[in-house]
Coordinates of C-alpha atoms in Angstrom, one line a residue:
Chain A
M242 CA -96.6 25.5 91.1
A243 CA -94.2 24.5 88.5
S244 CA -96.5 25.5 85.7
Q245 CA -96.8 28.8 87.4
R246 CA -93.1 29.2 87.5
L247 CA -92.6 28.3 84.0
G248 CA -95.3 30.7 83.0
E249 CA -93.6 33.3 84.9
A250 CA -90.3 32.5 83.3
A251 CA -92.0 32.9 79.9
L252 CA -93.3 36.2 81.0
S253 CA -90.0 37.3 82.2
E254 CA -88.6 36.6 78.8
S255 CA -89.9 39.9 77.9
G256 CA -87.3 41.5 80.1
P257 CA -83.9 42.8 79.1
S258 CA -82.7 40.5 76.4
H259 CA -79.4 39.7 78.0
H260 CA -81.0 38.7 81.1
H261 CA -83.9 36.7 80.0
H262 CA -82.3 33.4 80.0
H263 CA -81.4 33.8 83.6
I264 CA -84.8 34.2 85.0
P265 CA -86.7 31.2 86.1
Y266 CA -89.0 32.6 88.7
S267 CA -92.0 34.4 89.6
L268 CA -91.5 37.9 88.4
P269 CA -95.2 38.5 88.2
H270 CA -95.6 36.9 91.5
M271 CA -93.1 39.1 93.0
L272 CA -94.9 42.0 91.4
H273 CA -98.1 40.9 92.9
H274 CA -96.7 40.2 96.3
P275 CA -94.0 42.7 96.9
N276 CA -94.4 42.1 100.6
T277 CA -93.2 38.6 100.6
S278 CA -89.6 39.4 100.0
F279 CA -86.5 40.0 101.8
I280 CA -87.0 37.3 104.3
R281 CA -84.0 35.3 103.6
N282 CA -81.3 35.4 106.1
Q283 CA -77.9 34.8 105.1
E284 CA -76.3 33.3 108.1
G285 CA -72.7 33.8 108.8
S286 CA -71.8 36.2 106.2
A287 CA -71.2 39.8 106.7
F288 CA -73.3 42.3 104.9
D289 CA -71.8 43.0 101.5
F290 CA -72.0 46.5 100.3
G291 CA -71.0 45.2 96.9
E292 CA -74.3 43.4 96.7
L293 CA -76.1 46.6 97.5
E294 CA -74.2 48.5 94.9
E295 CA -74.8 45.8 92.3
A296 CA -78.5 45.9 93.1
I297 CA -78.7 49.6 92.7
V298 CA -76.8 49.5 89.5
L299 CA -78.9 46.7 88.1
Q300 CA -81.9 48.6 88.9
G301 CA -81.3 50.6 85.9
V302 CA -82.0 47.6 83.8
K303 CA -85.5 47.2 85.0
I304 CA -88.3 46.9 82.6
N305 CA -91.3 49.2 82.5
N306 CA -93.9 47.9 84.7
D307 CA -97.3 48.9 85.8
E308 CA -97.0 47.6 89.2
T309 CA -96.3 50.2 91.8
K310 CA -94.0 48.1 93.9
Q311 CA -92.1 46.3 91.2
P312 CA -88.7 47.9 91.2
L313 CA -87.5 45.6 93.8
Y314 CA -88.1 42.7 91.7
T315 CA -86.8 43.8 88.4
T316 CA -83.4 44.5 89.8
V317 CA -83.5 41.1 91.2
R318 CA -83.8 39.3 88.0
P319 CA -80.2 38.6 86.9
A320 CA -79.4 37.1 90.2
A321 CA -82.7 35.3 90.3
T322 CA -81.2 32.8 88.0
L323 CA -78.8 31.7 90.5
E324 CA -81.3 30.9 93.1
M325 CA -81.2 27.2 93.2
F326 CA -82.5 26.3 96.5
P327 CA -86.0 27.6 96.6
S328 CA -87.0 26.2 99.8
W329 CA -84.8 27.7 102.4
P330 CA -83.9 26.2 105.7
M331 CA -86.6 27.6 107.8
R332 CA -85.3 31.1 108.3
F333 CA -88.3 32.0 106.5
Q334 CA -90.5 33.9 108.8
Q335 CA -94.2 33.9 108.0
H336 CA -95.6 37.2 107.0
T337 CA -99.1 38.0 108.0
P338 CA -101.4 39.3 105.3
R339 CA -101.5 42.9 106.0
G340 CA -104.5 43.8 104.1
S341 CA -103.0 44.0 100.7
S342 CA -105.2 41.9 98.5
K343 CA -102.2 40.7 96.6
S344 CA -100.2 39.5 99.5
G345 CA -103.4 38.0 100.8
E346 CA -103.5 35.9 97.7
E347 CA -100.1 34.6 98.3
S348 CA -100.5 33.9 101.9
T349 CA -103.4 31.6 101.3
D350 CA -101.1 29.3 99.7
S351 CA -99.5 26.5 101.6
G352 CA -96.6 27.4 103.8
S353 CA -94.2 25.7 101.5
A354 CA -95.6 27.6 98.6
V355 CA -95.0 30.9 100.4
N356 CA -91.7 29.6 101.4
T357 CA -90.7 28.9 97.9
L358 CA -91.9 32.2 96.7
S359 CA -90.0 34.0 99.4
T360 CA -87.0 32.0 98.5
T361 CA -87.1 33.3 95.1
R362 CA -86.2 36.5 96.7
L363 CA -83.0 37.0 95.0
E364 CA -79.5 38.0 95.9
P365 CA -79.7 41.7 95.6
D366 CA -82.8 41.7 97.7
S367 CA -81.2 40.3 100.8
P368 CA -78.7 43.0 101.5
I369 CA -81.4 45.5 101.0
S370 CA -83.7 43.6 103.3
R371 CA -81.0 43.2 105.7
K372 CA -80.1 46.8 105.5
T373 CA -83.6 47.8 106.2
S374 CA -84.6 45.1 108.5
S375 CA -81.3 44.0 109.9
D376 CA -82.1 45.3 113.3
H377 CA -85.4 43.5 113.8
R378 CA -85.2 40.7 111.3
L379 CA -88.9 40.7 110.9
P380 CA -91.5 40.2 108.2
P381 CA -91.7 44.0 108.2
P382 CA -90.4 43.7 104.7
Q383 CA -93.9 42.8 103.8
M384 CA -95.9 45.8 104.2
D385 CA -94.5 48.4 106.4
T386 CA -91.0 48.6 105.3
G387 CA -92.0 47.9 101.8
S388 CA -92.3 51.5 101.2
G389 CA -89.2 52.0 103.2
V390 CA -87.3 49.7 101.0
D391 CA -88.8 51.2 98.0
S392 CA -87.3 54.5 98.4
P393 CA -83.7 53.7 98.3
R394 CA -84.5 51.7 95.2
T395 CA -86.3 54.3 93.4
G396 CA -83.7 56.7 94.4
G397 CA -81.2 54.4 93.0
S398 CA -82.9 54.0 89.8
Q399 CA -83.1 57.6 89.3
T400 CA -79.5 58.2 90.0
Q401 CA -78.0 55.6 87.7
P402 CA -80.1 55.0 84.7
A403 CA -77.3 54.6 82.2
A404 CA -74.5 52.9 84.0
K405 CA -75.6 49.5 83.1
Q406 CA -73.7 48.0 80.2
A407 CA -70.1 48.1 81.2
P408 CA -70.1 46.5 84.7
E409 CA -72.9 44.2 83.9
K410 CA -70.8 41.1 83.0
T411 CA -68.6 41.7 86.0
L412 CA -71.6 42.2 88.2
R413 CA -73.1 39.1 86.9
R414 CA -70.0 37.1 87.5
L415 CA -69.8 38.6 91.0
A416 CA -73.3 37.6 91.6
Q417 CA -72.6 34.1 90.3
N418 CA -69.7 33.8 92.6
R419 CA -71.7 34.9 95.5
E420 CA -74.4 32.5 94.7
A421 CA -72.0 29.7 94.5
A422 CA -70.4 30.6 97.7
R423 CA -73.8 30.7 99.4
K424 CA -74.7 27.3 98.0
S425 CA -71.4 26.0 99.3
R426 CA -72.1 27.4 102.7
L427 CA -75.5 25.8 102.7
R428 CA -74.1 22.5 101.6
K429 CA -71.6 22.6 104.4
K430 CA -74.3 23.4 106.8
A431 CA -76.4 20.6 105.7
Y432 CA -73.5 18.2 105.8
V433 CA -72.7 19.3 109.4
Q434 CA -76.3 18.7 110.3
Q435 CA -76.2 15.3 108.7
L436 CA -73.1 14.4 110.7
E437 CA -74.7 15.6 113.9
S438 CA -77.8 13.6 113.4
S439 CA -75.8 10.6 112.5
R440 CA -73.7 11.0 115.6
I441 CA -76.8 11.1 117.7
R442 CA -78.3 8.1 116.0
L443 CA -75.0 6.2 116.5
T444 CA -75.1 6.9 120.3
Q445 CA -78.7 5.8 120.4
L446 CA -77.9 2.6 118.5
E447 CA -75.0 1.9 120.9
Q448 CA -77.2 2.5 123.9
D449 CA -79.9 0.2 122.4
L450 CA -77.2 -2.4 121.7
Q451 CA -76.0 -2.3 125.3
R452 CA -79.5 -2.5 126.7
A453 CA -80.4 -5.4 124.4
R454 CA -77.3 -7.3 125.1
S455 CA -77.7 -7.0 128.8
Q456 CA -81.2 -8.2 128.5
G457 CA -80.3 -10.8 126.0
L458 CA -83.3 -9.8 123.9
F459 CA -84.1 -8.0 120.8
L460 CA -85.9 -4.8 121.7
G461 CA -87.5 -4.3 118.4
G462 CA -88.8 -1.1 116.8
G463 CA -86.3 1.6 116.7
G464 CA -83.7 -0.5 118.5
V465 CA -80.6 -2.1 117.1
A466 CA -82.0 -3.7 114.0
G467 CA -84.8 -1.5 112.9
G468 CA -88.2 -2.5 111.8
N469 CA -87.9 -5.2 109.2
I470 CA -85.8 -7.9 110.7
S471 CA -87.3 -11.0 112.2
S472 CA -86.4 -11.9 115.7
G473 CA -84.0 -14.6 114.5
G474 CA -82.2 -12.2 112.3
A475 CA -82.1 -9.5 115.0
I476 CA -80.8 -11.9 117.5
F477 CA -78.1 -12.9 115.1
D478 CA -77.2 -9.3 114.4
M479 CA -76.7 -8.8 118.1
E480 CA -74.6 -11.9 118.4
Y481 CA -72.6 -10.8 115.4
A482 CA -72.0 -7.4 116.8
R483 CA -70.6 -9.0 120.0
W484 CA -68.5 -11.3 117.8
L485 CA -67.0 -8.3 116.0
E486 CA -66.0 -6.9 119.4
D487 CA -64.4 -10.2 120.3
D488 CA -62.7 -10.2 116.9
H489 CA -61.2 -6.9 117.7
R490 CA -59.9 -8.2 120.9
H491 CA -58.5 -11.4 119.3
M492 CA -56.7 -9.3 116.7
S493 CA -55.1 -7.1 119.3
E494 CA -54.0 -10.2 121.1
L495 CA -52.5 -11.6 117.9
R496 CA -50.8 -8.4 117.1
T497 CA -49.1 -8.0 120.5
A498 CA -48.2 -11.7 120.5
L499 CA -46.5 -11.4 117.2
Q500 CA -44.6 -8.2 118.2
A501 CA -43.7 -9.7 121.6
H502 CA -42.2 -12.7 119.8
L503 CA -43.8 -15.2 122.0
S504 CA -42.9 -18.9 121.9
D505 CA -44.6 -21.1 119.4
G506 CA -46.5 -22.8 122.1
D507 CA -48.0 -19.6 123.5
L508 CA -48.7 -18.4 120.0
R509 CA -50.4 -21.6 119.1
V510 CA -52.8 -21.1 122.0
I511 CA -53.7 -17.7 120.7
V512 CA -54.0 -18.9 117.1
D513 CA -56.2 -21.8 118.1
G514 CA -58.3 -19.4 120.1
Y515 CA -58.8 -17.3 117.0
I516 CA -59.9 -20.3 115.0
A517 CA -62.4 -21.3 117.7
H518 CA -63.6 -17.7 117.5
Y519 CA -64.4 -18.3 113.8
D520 CA -65.9 -21.6 114.6
E521 CA -68.3 -19.8 116.9
I522 CA -69.6 -17.5 114.2
F523 CA -70.2 -20.4 111.9
R524 CA -72.1 -22.1 114.6
L525 CA -74.2 -19.0 115.3
K526 CA -74.8 -18.7 111.6
G527 CA -76.0 -22.2 111.5
V528 CA -78.5 -21.5 114.2
A529 CA -79.6 -18.3 112.4
A530 CA -80.0 -20.2 109.2
K531 CA -82.7 -22.2 110.7
S532 CA -84.8 -19.3 111.8
D533 CA -84.1 -16.8 109.0
V534 CA -82.0 -18.0 106.1
F535 CA -82.9 -14.9 104.0
H536 CA -81.4 -12.6 106.5
L537 CA -78.1 -14.5 106.1
I538 CA -78.2 -15.1 102.4
T539 CA -79.1 -11.5 101.5
G540 CA -76.2 -10.3 103.7
M541 CA -78.3 -8.0 105.8
W542 CA -76.1 -8.8 108.7
T543 CA -73.0 -7.4 107.0
T544 CA -71.9 -4.0 105.9
P545 CA -72.7 -2.8 102.4
A546 CA -69.2 -3.3 101.1
E547 CA -69.1 -6.8 102.3
R548 CA -72.5 -7.4 100.9
C549 CA -71.2 -6.4 97.6
F550 CA -68.8 -9.4 97.6
L551 CA -71.2 -11.7 99.3
W552 CA -71.3 -15.3 98.2
M553 CA -74.0 -17.6 99.6
G554 CA -74.3 -15.6 102.8
G555 CA -70.7 -14.9 103.6
F556 CA -67.2 -14.5 102.2
R557 CA -66.0 -16.4 99.2
P558 CA -63.2 -18.7 100.4
S559 CA -61.3 -18.7 97.1
D560 CA -61.3 -14.9 97.1
L561 CA -59.8 -15.0 100.6
I562 CA -57.1 -17.4 99.5
K563 CA -56.3 -15.2 96.5
M564 CA -55.9 -12.2 98.7
L565 CA -53.7 -14.1 101.2
I566 CA -51.4 -15.6 98.6
T567 CA -49.6 -12.3 98.2
Q568 CA -49.5 -11.5 101.9
L569 CA -48.2 -14.8 103.2
D570 CA -44.6 -14.7 102.0
P571 CA -42.3 -16.4 102.6
L572 CA -43.6 -19.8 102.1
T573 CA -41.9 -23.1 101.5
E574 CA -42.5 -24.9 98.2
Q575 CA -44.7 -27.4 99.9
Q576 CA -46.7 -24.7 101.5
V577 CA -47.1 -22.9 98.2
M578 CA -48.4 -26.2 96.7
G579 CA -50.7 -26.5 99.6
I580 CA -52.1 -23.0 99.2
Y581 CA -52.7 -23.4 95.5
G582 CA -54.3 -26.7 96.1
L583 CA -56.5 -25.1 98.7
Q584 CA -57.4 -22.4 96.2
Q585 CA -58.3 -24.9 93.5
S586 CA -60.4 -27.2 95.8
S587 CA -62.3 -24.2 97.3
Q588 CA -63.0 -22.9 93.8
Q589 CA -64.3 -26.3 92.8
A590 CA -66.5 -26.6 95.8
E591 CA -67.8 -23.1 95.4
E592 CA -68.6 -23.8 91.8
A593 CA -70.5 -27.0 92.7
L594 CA -72.5 -25.3 95.4
S595 CA -73.3 -22.4 93.1
Q596 CA -74.6 -24.7 90.5
G597 CA -76.7 -26.6 93.1
L598 CA -78.2 -23.3 94.3
E599 CA -78.9 -22.3 90.7
Q600 CA -80.8 -25.5 90.1
L601 CA -82.7 -24.9 93.3
Q602 CA -83.6 -21.4 92.1
Q603 CA -84.7 -22.7 88.7
S604 CA -86.8 -25.4 90.3
L605 CA -88.4 -22.8 92.5
I606 CA -89.1 -20.5 89.6
D607 CA -90.8 -23.4 87.7
T608 CA -92.9 -24.2 90.7
I609 CA -94.1 -20.7 91.3
A610 CA -94.6 -20.0 87.6
N611 CA -96.7 -23.1 87.0
G612 CA -99.0 -22.7 89.9
S613 CA -102.6 -22.6 88.6
I614 CA -105.4 -21.0 90.5
N615 CA -106.9 -24.3 91.5
D616 CA -103.7 -25.8 92.5
S617 CA -102.1 -22.7 94.1
M618 CA -102.0 -24.0 97.7
H619 CA -100.3 -27.2 96.6
H620 CA -97.8 -25.3 94.5
M621 CA -97.1 -23.0 97.4
A622 CA -96.5 -26.0 99.6
V623 CA -94.1 -27.4 97.1
A624 CA -92.4 -24.0 96.8
L625 CA -92.0 -23.8 100.5
G626 CA -90.5 -27.2 100.6
K627 CA -87.9 -26.2 98.0
L628 CA -87.2 -22.9 99.9
S629 CA -86.3 -24.9 102.9
N630 CA -83.3 -26.3 101.0
L631 CA -81.8 -22.8 101.1
E632 CA -80.7 -23.4 104.6
G633 CA -78.7 -26.4 103.5
F634 CA -76.8 -24.4 101.0
V635 CA -75.9 -21.7 103.4
R636 CA -74.8 -24.3 105.9
Q637 CA -72.6 -26.0 103.3
A638 CA -71.1 -22.6 102.3
D639 CA -70.3 -21.8 105.9
N640 CA -68.9 -25.3 106.2
L641 CA -66.7 -24.6 103.2
R642 CA -65.5 -21.4 104.9
Q643 CA -64.8 -23.1 108.1
Q644 CA -62.8 -25.9 106.4
T645 CA -60.8 -23.4 104.4
L646 CA -59.7 -21.6 107.6
H647 CA -58.8 -24.9 109.3
Q648 CA -56.8 -26.0 106.3
L649 CA -54.9 -22.7 106.3
R650 CA -54.0 -23.5 109.9
R651 CA -52.8 -26.9 108.9
I652 CA -50.6 -25.7 106.0
L653 CA -49.0 -22.8 107.8
T654 CA -46.6 -22.7 110.7
V655 CA -47.9 -21.2 114.0
R656 CA -46.2 -17.9 113.3
Q657 CA -47.4 -17.8 109.7
A658 CA -50.9 -18.7 110.8
A659 CA -50.9 -15.9 113.3
R660 CA -49.9 -13.4 110.7
C661 CA -52.4 -14.9 108.3
F662 CA -55.3 -14.5 110.6
L663 CA -54.2 -11.0 111.5
V664 CA -54.3 -10.2 107.8
I665 CA -57.7 -11.7 107.4
G666 CA -59.1 -9.7 110.4
E667 CA -57.6 -6.5 109.1
Y668 CA -58.9 -7.1 105.6
Y669 CA -62.5 -7.4 106.8
G670 CA -62.0 -4.6 109.2
R671 CA -61.0 -2.3 106.4
L672 CA -63.9 -3.5 104.3
R673 CA -66.3 -2.6 107.1
A674 CA -64.6 0.7 107.5
L675 CA -64.9 1.4 103.8
S676 CA -68.7 0.9 104.2
S677 CA -68.9 3.5 107.0
L678 CA -66.8 6.0 105.1
W679 CA -68.9 5.5 102.0
A680 CA -72.0 6.0 103.9
S681 CA -70.8 9.3 105.4
R682 CA -69.1 10.8 102.4
P683 CA -70.3 14.3 101.5
R684 CA -72.5 14.4 98.5
E685 CA -73.1 17.3 96.1
T686 CA -76.8 17.0 96.2
L687 CA -77.0 17.3 99.9
I688 CA -79.6 20.0 100.0
V689 CA -81.8 19.0 97.2
D690 CA -85.1 19.1 98.8
D691 CA -88.6 17.7 98.4
S692 CA -91.1 20.1 97.0
S693 CA -89.0 22.8 95.6
C694 CA -86.6 21.2 93.1
Q695 CA -88.4 22.6 90.2
T696 CA -85.8 24.3 88.1
T697 CA -85.7 25.0 84.5
T698 CA -82.9 23.5 82.3
T699 CA -81.0 26.7 82.3
D700 CA -81.0 26.7 86.0
L701 CA -79.7 23.2 86.0
Q702 CA -76.8 24.2 83.9
M703 CA -76.0 27.0 86.2
V704 CA -76.2 24.6 89.1
Q705 CA -73.8 22.2 87.5
S706 CA -71.3 24.9 86.8
S707 CA -71.4 26.2 90.3
Q708 CA -71.4 22.7 91.7
N709 CA -68.3 21.8 89.7
Q710 CA -66.5 24.7 91.3
F711 CA -67.2 23.3 94.7
S712 CA -67.2 19.7 94.0
N713 CA -64.2 19.2 96.1
F714 CA -66.2 20.1 99.1
Chain B
M57 CA -77.8 -34.6 84.0
H58 CA -77.7 -38.3 83.2
N59 CA -75.3 -37.8 80.4
Y60 CA -72.5 -37.3 82.7
Y61 CA -72.5 -40.5 84.7
E62 CA -73.9 -44.0 84.8
T63 CA -77.5 -44.5 85.8
G64 CA -78.9 -46.9 88.3
W65 CA -78.5 -50.7 88.3
W66 CA -82.0 -51.4 87.3
S67 CA -81.7 -49.6 84.0
S68 CA -78.4 -51.1 83.0
S69 CA -77.4 -54.7 82.4
Y70 CA -79.6 -57.1 84.2
N71 CA -76.9 -59.3 85.5
Y72 CA -78.3 -59.5 89.0
P73 CA -80.4 -62.6 89.5
A74 CA -83.9 -61.6 90.5
K75 CA -84.0 -63.5 93.8
R76 CA -81.0 -61.6 95.1
S77 CA -82.8 -58.3 94.9
V78 CA -86.0 -59.5 96.4
G79 CA -86.3 -59.6 100.2
T80 CA -82.8 -58.3 100.6
D81 CA -82.2 -56.0 103.6
P82 CA -81.7 -52.4 102.3
F83 CA -78.4 -52.1 104.1
E84 CA -77.1 -55.1 102.3
R85 CA -78.4 -53.7 99.0
I86 CA -76.6 -50.5 99.8
E87 CA -73.4 -52.3 100.6
R88 CA -73.6 -54.3 97.4
M89 CA -74.3 -51.2 95.3
A90 CA -71.5 -49.3 97.0
S91 CA -69.0 -52.0 96.3
A92 CA -69.9 -52.3 92.7
S93 CA -68.1 -49.1 91.6
A94 CA -65.2 -47.0 92.6
V95 CA -67.4 -44.0 93.4
V96 CA -71.0 -44.5 94.3
M97 CA -73.4 -41.7 95.1
F98 CA -77.0 -42.2 96.4
S99 CA -79.1 -39.3 95.2
M100 CA -82.5 -38.2 94.4
S101 CA -83.5 -36.7 91.0
T102 CA -85.2 -33.7 92.7
C103 CA -82.4 -33.0 95.2
C104 CA -80.4 -29.9 94.4
M105 CA -77.6 -30.6 96.9
C106 CA -77.2 -33.9 95.1
H107 CA -76.9 -32.0 91.9
A108 CA -74.2 -29.8 93.5
L109 CA -72.2 -32.9 94.5
K110 CA -72.5 -34.4 91.0
R111 CA -71.1 -31.1 89.6
L112 CA -68.3 -31.3 92.1
F113 CA -67.3 -34.8 90.9
C114 CA -67.7 -33.8 87.3
G115 CA -65.5 -30.8 87.9
M116 CA -62.8 -33.0 89.2
G117 CA -63.1 -35.4 86.3
V118 CA -64.7 -38.1 88.3
N119 CA -67.5 -40.3 87.0
P120 CA -69.5 -41.5 89.9
T121 CA -72.2 -44.2 89.7
V122 CA -75.4 -42.5 90.8
Y123 CA -78.4 -44.3 92.2
E124 CA -81.5 -42.1 92.1
V125 CA -83.3 -43.5 95.2
D126 CA -86.6 -41.9 94.3
E127 CA -86.6 -43.9 91.1
D128 CA -86.1 -47.2 92.9
P129 CA -89.2 -49.3 93.4
R130 CA -88.1 -49.9 97.0
G131 CA -86.8 -46.4 97.4
N132 CA -88.5 -45.6 100.7
E133 CA -86.7 -48.2 102.7
L134 CA -83.4 -47.4 100.9
E135 CA -84.0 -43.8 102.0
R136 CA -84.5 -44.8 105.6
A137 CA -81.4 -46.9 105.6
L138 CA -79.3 -44.2 104.0
K139 CA -80.5 -41.7 106.5
R140 CA -79.4 -44.0 109.3
L141 CA -76.0 -44.4 107.6
S142 CA -75.4 -40.7 107.2
G143 CA -76.2 -40.1 110.8
G144 CA -77.9 -36.9 109.9
T145 CA -81.1 -35.3 108.8
S146 CA -80.8 -36.1 105.1
A147 CA -80.5 -39.5 103.3
V148 CA -79.0 -38.0 100.2
P149 CA -76.5 -37.3 98.9
L150 CA -74.4 -40.1 100.3
V151 CA -71.0 -41.0 98.9
F152 CA -69.0 -44.2 99.0
I153 CA -65.5 -44.4 97.6
G154 CA -63.9 -47.7 97.1
G155 CA -66.8 -49.3 98.9
K156 CA -66.3 -47.3 102.0
L157 CA -68.6 -44.7 103.3
V158 CA -67.3 -41.2 103.0
G159 CA -70.4 -39.3 104.0
A160 CA -72.7 -36.6 103.0
M161 CA -72.0 -33.3 101.3
D162 CA -70.2 -31.7 104.2
S163 CA -67.9 -34.7 104.7
V164 CA -67.1 -34.8 101.0
M165 CA -66.3 -31.1 100.9
A166 CA -64.3 -31.2 104.1
S167 CA -62.3 -34.1 102.6
H168 CA -61.8 -32.2 99.4
I169 CA -60.6 -29.0 101.2
S170 CA -58.3 -30.9 103.5
G171 CA -56.8 -32.6 100.4
T172 CA -57.7 -36.1 101.4
L173 CA -60.4 -36.7 98.7
V174 CA -58.1 -36.8 95.7
P175 CA -55.8 -39.5 97.1
L176 CA -58.8 -41.5 98.1
L177 CA -60.2 -41.2 94.6
K178 CA -56.9 -42.2 93.1
E179 CA -56.6 -45.1 95.4
A180 CA -60.0 -46.3 94.3
G181 CA -59.1 -45.9 90.7
A182 CA -61.7 -43.2 90.0
L183 CA -59.0 -40.6 89.2
W184 CA -55.9 -40.8 87.2
L185 CA -53.2 -38.2 87.2

């Protein structure tokens, strides 16, 4: 297919010189299959007489051609360059071979091939097709109205043979603008579709989660966790989801407690409750580490942004302290000493654990690399033994996190601790939100599709320029 | 690894009379070894968590006396005894400071985070300002 197109592009080089660099697509194909055109529907936009006029004007630029039905396609050439999405959203309506041997050739192709060809129907074609077939929106463009479409064209070419040079640049620009606008509309449509499907998936996930939680089981398959998670990992994911909801509740409690200026005693209860809440997740992680340490250590239970900063299956305590230092003012001098001491000791502990893990990895690499064929089972057994040490490191890392939070509690007053834990909760909440936003951000290449992305380099340049115009979308 | 701290008793000066080491209860041996230095760690050469603990001490500027239990001729019984002492699933690493049991990795780290480890080390003479 691609070679065909390139060949056709080469062929079309023989066209009007100022247009040749614009033409990527199947001119000869169009010539052969005049019936397969005009199918594209431009949704949402009103019929543009300007396009029709341009098409008629550009007709004058057509090259001489033996084919009887070619006029349609020659006029199309300038705008052909702008056709960047060869495979249209399925507005394409199959045309039935109507007995023309040439269209018959085409229709024996795969549906997508026909699709792409039809999508090389270019700008100026559509208004014409719409004009002629707007009432019925049918494949009639193929055979029956082919002749019908021809006539205005031929008429047009006869009326304006000479009026080509002056408005051509303007016309080209107009065509480019239209093309870019159309692409923008398509992108928007695809984005909206993506949002819709994401929304549906989200509600499905929520339903699955509800169901799974009420049953206390992992449902597997297309449920909460998707296909590749072990049951231990999936169970932990569910528990973690529930923990996040509890976290949300604790945070609201903290917030209202701080604003309500509760007594220290009451506040202490709430703060200690929050610490117990964290103790709970560390306990759950310990259980999960026994069944699926890889799930924890690779961070598959967290959001992508959190995973980016992952250290040994969770947050890095010294990073947390670093973040908190600026947020915890005012502190007494003793408290400042305490916080900096905590930062230093957590850094030392992290460094030690990291080096221990590194040695484990190196030892594992050596074991795996040195396994001989005869000895492979033994080496595998040794490797398995070494792998089991991973759990210990994740446990120690979680222990470090837990101790860090407890020490914070000890250093700070009740009120300070309440604010501190609120800051921590909000920080991770924002990190999680960042992940969601990142995942749902609009992308420029939304509509790039599977089989039909075969563009020449000139087309890519055109795409980039038009995309830059609309990159704010 | 062995450049950073002293190695086990059997490879250094042989000032222990032979009959003392023979037939001695492993707990007694452990106690004796633990009292011999300010900071004593029971380890195994293949244990990565022990390596992590060694790095922690080195990072703090502490020079612990390390006994590699797997290199001891009677290492197995030592290991069993250590496991009992640690009260957990792993015999090593196990740390004594000033002759007193501090615990395994999690205890040492908890002690460090809570700020009690450094005073303990200073008290035992393993750390100076």
